[in-house]
Amino acid sequence: MSPPPAADSAPRLKRWADLRWPEFAALDPAHTVAVLPVGATEQHGPHLPLDVDTAIVEAVLAAAAGHLPAEAPVYVLPTLPVGLSPEHERFPGTLTLSAETALALWRDLGASVARAGVRKLVIFNGHGGHIGLMDLAGRELRARHDVLVWGVNWFHLPLIEPDGHDLEADLDARERRFGVHAGQIETAVMLAIAPERVARDALRDFPSSSEERARRYALLGNGRSAKFAWQMQDVHPAGAAGHAAAADADWGRRAVAAAGRSLAQLLQDVVAIPLSTVVPGPSLA
C-alpha cells in the first residue's frame, strides 16, 4: 500500500538553509539566484498584527513557487522579520533596527552570498520604509562584490490576472494614492491569508493627513516634488492610512496569486540575465 500524500504538498521554493556546504561548488554562478526576504515587525493600526509585512512577503513567495520550474536555481534565504521601522517606533510593539544596523545586516548577508559563489541576489521586500535602504545595500554590494542585486517590493509587482484584468483598477484613485499603510490592500491580503488575526470590529476608513496637504499645497502636496519625512502618527494617530473597511478577502487572495505569478516571472528573468551585465571597469573600447 502506498503511503498517504503529505498534508502539505504545495510546491515550495528551495531553501538556502537546506543546502550542505559541498553543494555550493556545483551551483552555476551564471544562473543561481539567492532571494533575501525582508519583512518588518511594526504596528499596522488597531486591526492588523505586527507581522503584516513579513506574512505577506512569505505568502507571495509561496504563491510564486508553483509558477517556477522545479529545477529553477532559486534559493530563498531565511526571512528577516525585523527591519528599519523608526517611523512606527512610538507605537507599542514596533521593533526596529537603526539604519546603520539594518544596512550592515543586509550588506553582511549579501557578502556571505557572494562568498558562496552566488552572483545574483534579489532583496524581496514587504515594507515601504525599506525602499531607500534597498538602494543603498544594492549599490554597496555591487561596488564591493560585483554582485547583481535587484530590490523588489511586493507592492510594486504587477497584479495582473490570467485574463488580463489589472487588480489595481479595482481600487479607487484615493486608495491608490493615500492608502499607504494597513489600508484596503494590506487588510485584504491579511483577510485572505490569516483572517483569524484581523480584528474585524476595528476595521474602518483611516483618512491620511496627506489628503489635506494635497488639497492645500500645490507643490508640497503633489506627491512628487517633496518627500515629507513623516512619523506614522503624523499621517493618522491610529497608525493606519487607507480604507481598511473596504477590504475584501477574495480580492486579497487574487492579489497574492497575481503577485506570485509576477514574482516567478521576475525570478526567471534574473536567472536568465547574463553576468556580463556587471561590467568590471571603464573602457574606451
Short mmCIF file of C-alpha atoms in Angstrom, two decimals:
data_model
loop_
_atom_site.label_atom_id
_atom_site.label_comp_id
_atom_site.label_asym_id
_atom_site.label_seq_id
_atom_site.Cartn_x
_atom_site.Cartn_y
_atom_site.Cartn_z
CA MET A 1 0.00 0.00 0.00
CA SER A 2 1.38 3.42 -0.92
CA PRO A 3 1.78 5.99 1.86
CA PRO A 4 -0.81 8.74 2.14
CA PRO A 5 0.06 12.05 0.49
CA ALA A 6 1.75 14.66 2.64
CA ALA A 7 -0.60 17.04 4.40
CA ASP A 8 1.09 19.99 2.73
CA SER A 9 2.03 19.04 -0.81
CA ALA A 10 2.07 22.57 -2.19
CA PRO A 11 5.19 23.44 -4.18
CA ARG A 12 7.86 25.28 -2.25
CA LEU A 13 10.84 27.34 -3.30
CA LYS A 14 14.22 25.84 -2.49
CA ARG A 15 15.68 26.93 0.85
CA TRP A 16 19.26 28.16 1.04
CA ALA A 17 19.50 26.64 4.52
CA ASP A 18 18.75 23.14 3.19
CA LEU A 19 21.96 23.05 1.17
CA ARG A 20 25.11 21.40 2.51
CA TRP A 21 28.34 23.30 2.09
CA PRO A 22 29.89 20.99 -0.56
CA GLU A 23 26.82 21.53 -2.76
CA PHE A 24 27.69 25.18 -3.37
CA ALA A 25 30.58 24.16 -5.62
CA ALA A 26 28.06 22.66 -8.05
CA LEU A 27 25.90 25.80 -8.31
CA ASP A 28 26.16 27.65 -11.61
CA PRO A 29 27.02 31.29 -10.79
CA ALA A 30 25.69 32.41 -14.17
CA HIS A 31 22.17 31.34 -13.24
CA THR A 32 21.82 30.76 -9.50
CA VAL A 33 19.74 33.36 -7.67
CA ALA A 34 19.58 33.98 -3.93
CA VAL A 35 16.45 35.65 -2.57
CA LEU A 36 16.58 37.59 0.70
CA PRO A 37 13.01 38.14 2.00
CA VAL A 38 12.76 41.18 4.28
CA GLY A 39 9.74 41.97 6.37
CA ALA A 40 9.12 44.01 9.49
CA THR A 41 7.61 43.79 12.94
CA GLU A 42 5.76 47.07 13.30
CA GLN A 43 2.33 48.34 14.18
CA HIS A 44 -0.34 48.12 11.49
CA GLY A 45 -3.18 50.04 13.01
CA PRO A 46 -5.69 48.73 15.56
CA HIS A 47 -6.92 45.96 13.25
CA LEU A 48 -3.82 44.12 11.96
CA PRO A 49 -0.97 42.24 13.68
CA LEU A 50 2.61 43.46 13.81
CA ASP A 51 3.99 40.99 11.27
CA VAL A 52 1.90 42.01 8.25
CA ASP A 53 4.89 42.82 6.02
CA THR A 54 6.63 39.56 6.88
CA ALA A 55 3.47 37.47 6.42
CA ILE A 56 2.72 38.99 3.01
CA VAL A 57 6.27 38.52 1.71
CA GLU A 58 6.16 34.84 2.68
CA ALA A 59 2.70 34.37 1.17
CA VAL A 60 3.81 35.84 -2.16
CA LEU A 61 6.92 33.66 -2.18
CA ALA A 62 4.73 30.62 -1.58
CA ALA A 63 2.41 31.71 -4.40
CA ALA A 64 5.38 32.07 -6.76
CA ALA A 65 6.61 28.53 -6.14
CA GLY A 66 4.03 26.86 -8.33
CA HIS A 67 4.96 29.03 -11.31
CA LEU A 68 8.69 28.27 -11.30
CA PRO A 69 10.18 25.16 -12.88
CA ALA A 70 11.20 22.65 -10.22
CA GLU A 71 14.78 22.85 -11.45
CA ALA A 72 14.96 26.65 -11.25
CA PRO A 73 18.19 27.53 -9.38
CA VAL A 74 16.49 29.92 -6.96
CA TYR A 75 17.31 29.65 -3.25
CA VAL A 76 15.46 31.57 -0.55
CA LEU A 77 17.45 32.79 2.44
CA PRO A 78 15.87 32.98 5.91
CA THR A 79 13.32 35.78 6.13
CA LEU A 80 14.36 38.84 8.12
CA PRO A 81 11.35 39.65 10.33
CA VAL A 82 12.72 42.89 11.79
CA GLY A 83 13.98 45.82 9.76
CA LEU A 84 14.05 49.59 9.60
CA SER A 85 10.80 50.92 11.12
CA PRO A 86 11.59 54.12 13.05
CA GLU A 87 8.51 55.84 11.60
CA HIS A 88 6.40 53.46 13.73
CA GLU A 89 8.52 53.37 16.88
CA ARG A 90 6.16 55.48 19.03
CA PHE A 91 3.52 52.77 18.73
CA PRO A 92 3.86 49.94 21.28
CA GLY A 93 5.12 46.67 19.90
CA THR A 94 7.13 48.02 16.99
CA LEU A 95 10.62 46.56 16.69
CA THR A 96 13.20 48.46 14.68
CA LEU A 97 16.87 48.43 13.86
CA SER A 98 18.83 51.60 13.32
CA ALA A 99 19.55 52.48 9.70
CA GLU A 100 23.23 51.71 10.31
CA THR A 101 22.46 48.28 11.78
CA ALA A 102 19.94 47.36 9.08
CA LEU A 103 22.29 48.38 6.28
CA ALA A 104 25.18 46.48 7.88
CA LEU A 105 22.99 43.38 8.28
CA TRP A 106 21.87 43.33 4.66
CA ARG A 107 25.37 44.15 3.43
CA ASP A 108 26.89 41.32 5.50
CA LEU A 109 24.33 38.81 4.28
CA GLY A 110 24.95 39.85 0.68
CA ALA A 111 28.68 39.45 1.23
CA SER A 112 28.04 35.94 2.57
CA VAL A 113 26.07 35.10 -0.58
CA ALA A 114 28.96 36.36 -2.72
CA ARG A 115 31.48 34.29 -0.75
CA ALA A 116 29.38 31.21 -1.50
CA GLY A 117 29.94 31.87 -5.22
CA VAL A 118 26.43 33.18 -5.94
CA ARG A 119 26.45 36.34 -8.04
CA LYS A 120 22.76 37.21 -8.23
CA LEU A 121 20.70 38.49 -5.30
CA VAL A 122 17.08 39.60 -5.10
CA ILE A 123 16.06 41.51 -1.97
CA PHE A 124 12.33 40.81 -1.76
CA ASN A 125 10.69 43.38 0.45
CA GLY A 126 7.34 43.90 2.14
CA HIS A 127 7.91 47.21 3.98
CA GLY A 128 7.70 50.63 2.34
CA GLY A 129 10.25 52.08 4.73
CA HIS A 130 12.93 49.82 3.25
CA ILE A 131 12.94 51.26 -0.26
CA GLY A 132 15.81 53.69 0.28
CA LEU A 133 17.77 51.13 2.27
CA MET A 134 17.50 48.60 -0.57
CA ASP A 135 19.04 51.11 -2.96
CA LEU A 136 21.98 51.68 -0.61
CA ALA A 137 22.54 47.99 0.10
CA GLY A 138 22.34 47.04 -3.57
CA ARG A 139 24.80 49.69 -4.66
CA GLU A 140 27.29 48.73 -1.96
CA LEU A 141 27.10 45.03 -2.80
CA ARG A 142 27.52 45.78 -6.49
CA ALA A 143 30.53 48.00 -5.81
CA ARG A 144 32.26 45.71 -3.30
CA HIS A 145 31.45 42.24 -4.61
CA ASP A 146 30.36 42.59 -8.27
CA VAL A 147 27.03 41.01 -7.37
CA LEU A 148 23.95 41.70 -9.46
CA VAL A 149 21.37 42.96 -6.97
CA TRP A 150 17.71 43.79 -7.50
CA GLY A 151 15.45 45.35 -4.91
CA VAL A 152 11.88 44.12 -5.38
CA ASN A 153 8.84 45.34 -3.44
CA TRP A 154 5.85 43.01 -3.43
CA PHE A 155 3.51 46.01 -3.62
CA HIS A 156 5.12 47.23 -6.86
CA LEU A 157 4.70 43.92 -8.71
CA PRO A 158 2.05 43.88 -11.45
CA LEU A 159 -1.21 42.44 -10.14
CA ILE A 160 -2.48 41.09 -13.44
CA GLU A 161 -4.87 38.14 -13.54
CA PRO A 162 -4.68 35.41 -16.21
CA ASP A 163 -7.49 37.08 -18.17
CA GLY A 164 -5.57 40.37 -18.26
CA HIS A 165 -7.56 42.14 -15.54
CA ASP A 166 -5.47 44.58 -13.50
CA LEU A 167 -6.49 44.21 -9.86
CA GLU A 168 -5.23 47.70 -9.05
CA ALA A 169 -8.02 49.04 -11.26
CA ASP A 170 -10.45 47.80 -8.59
CA LEU A 171 -9.07 50.40 -6.16
CA ASP A 172 -10.23 53.99 -6.35
CA ALA A 173 -7.73 56.77 -7.00
CA ARG A 174 -7.84 57.91 -3.37
CA GLU A 175 -6.83 54.50 -2.06
CA ARG A 176 -4.11 54.03 -4.65
CA ARG A 177 -2.54 57.35 -3.65
CA PHE A 178 -3.17 57.61 0.08
CA GLY A 179 -3.80 54.05 1.32
CA VAL A 180 -0.15 53.57 2.21
CA HIS A 181 -0.30 51.57 5.44
CA ALA A 182 -2.74 48.99 6.78
CA GLY A 183 -5.34 50.24 4.32
CA GLN A 184 -7.51 48.36 1.84
CA ILE A 185 -4.69 46.40 0.17
CA GLU A 186 -2.83 45.06 3.20
CA THR A 187 -6.07 44.40 5.06
CA ALA A 188 -7.49 42.46 2.10
CA VAL A 189 -4.37 40.32 1.86
CA MET A 190 -4.41 39.57 5.59
CA LEU A 191 -8.13 38.67 5.39
CA ALA A 192 -7.09 36.18 2.71
CA ILE A 193 -4.02 34.63 4.35
CA ALA A 194 -4.71 35.00 8.09
CA PRO A 195 -8.34 36.03 8.66
CA GLU A 196 -8.28 34.90 12.28
CA ARG A 197 -5.70 37.56 13.07
CA VAL A 198 -7.68 40.51 11.72
CA ALA A 199 -9.74 42.47 14.27
CA ARG A 200 -12.80 42.98 12.10
CA ASP A 201 -14.54 45.17 14.65
CA ALA A 202 -11.70 47.70 14.30
CA LEU A 203 -11.94 47.99 10.51
CA ARG A 204 -12.76 51.49 9.29
CA ASP A 205 -11.62 54.19 6.95
CA PHE A 206 -8.39 55.83 8.16
CA PRO A 207 -8.07 59.11 6.22
CA SER A 208 -4.47 60.18 5.65
CA SER A 209 -3.39 63.70 6.62
CA SER A 210 -1.65 63.74 3.23
CA GLU A 211 -5.07 64.24 1.64
CA GLU A 212 -5.42 67.65 3.30
CA ARG A 213 -1.87 68.62 2.30
CA ALA A 214 -2.63 67.62 -1.28
CA ARG A 215 -5.64 69.96 -1.28
CA ARG A 216 -3.84 72.91 0.30
CA TYR A 217 -0.31 72.89 -1.09
CA ALA A 218 0.29 72.64 -4.82
CA LEU A 219 3.94 71.53 -4.65
CA LEU A 220 4.38 70.16 -1.12
CA GLY A 221 1.28 68.05 -1.56
CA ASN A 222 1.64 66.76 -5.11
CA GLY A 223 3.42 63.56 -4.03
CA ARG A 224 6.43 64.15 -6.29
CA SER A 225 8.19 67.45 -5.67
CA ALA A 226 8.96 66.98 -1.97
CA LYS A 227 9.00 63.95 0.30
CA PHE A 228 7.74 64.51 3.83
CA ALA A 229 9.84 62.68 6.47
CA TRP A 230 6.80 61.63 8.47
CA GLN A 231 6.20 59.56 11.54
CA MET A 232 3.12 57.39 11.24
CA GLN A 233 1.17 59.34 13.85
CA ASP A 234 1.60 62.41 11.61
CA VAL A 235 -0.33 60.56 8.91
CA HIS A 236 -3.03 59.16 11.22
CA PRO A 237 -2.87 58.85 15.01
CA ALA A 238 -4.30 55.31 14.91
CA GLY A 239 -1.35 54.12 12.83
CA ALA A 240 -3.15 53.30 9.58
CA ALA A 241 -3.86 55.12 6.33
CA GLY A 242 -6.48 53.85 3.91
CA HIS A 243 -9.96 52.40 3.72
CA ALA A 244 -9.45 49.18 5.66
CA ALA A 245 -13.21 48.64 5.97
CA ALA A 246 -13.44 48.28 2.18
CA ALA A 247 -11.05 45.32 2.17
CA ASP A 248 -12.27 42.09 0.60
CA ALA A 249 -10.72 38.68 1.28
CA ASP A 250 -11.35 37.38 -2.24
CA TRP A 251 -9.55 40.39 -3.74
CA GLY A 252 -6.69 39.75 -1.33
CA ARG A 253 -6.45 36.12 -2.39
CA ARG A 254 -6.37 37.13 -6.05
CA ALA A 255 -3.75 39.80 -5.33
CA VAL A 256 -1.41 37.30 -3.66
CA ALA A 257 -1.85 34.91 -6.58
CA ALA A 258 -1.14 37.66 -9.12
CA ALA A 259 1.90 38.89 -7.20
CA GLY A 260 3.18 35.31 -7.06
CA ARG A 261 2.91 34.97 -10.83
CA SER A 262 4.74 38.25 -11.34
CA LEU A 263 7.47 37.33 -8.89
CA ALA A 264 8.00 33.97 -10.59
CA GLN A 265 8.43 35.69 -13.94
CA LEU A 266 10.82 38.21 -12.44
CA LEU A 267 12.93 35.47 -10.84
CA GLN A 268 13.13 33.61 -14.14
CA ASP A 269 14.32 36.84 -15.76
CA VAL A 270 17.04 37.14 -13.11
CA VAL A 271 18.08 33.53 -13.70
CA ALA A 272 18.42 34.27 -17.42
CA ILE A 273 20.14 37.66 -17.37
CA PRO A 274 23.87 37.32 -18.11
CA LEU A 275 26.58 38.06 -15.58
CA SER A 276 28.12 40.34 -18.20
CA THR A 277 25.50 42.86 -17.07
CA VAL A 278 28.12 43.70 -14.42
CA VAL A 279 30.98 45.46 -16.21
CA PRO A 280 34.26 45.29 -14.26
CA GLY A 281 35.53 48.77 -15.12
CA PRO A 282 35.56 51.63 -17.60
CA SER A 283 36.88 51.22 -21.10
CA LEU A 284 37.16 53.22 -24.31
CA ALA A 285 36.93 50.07 -26.43
#
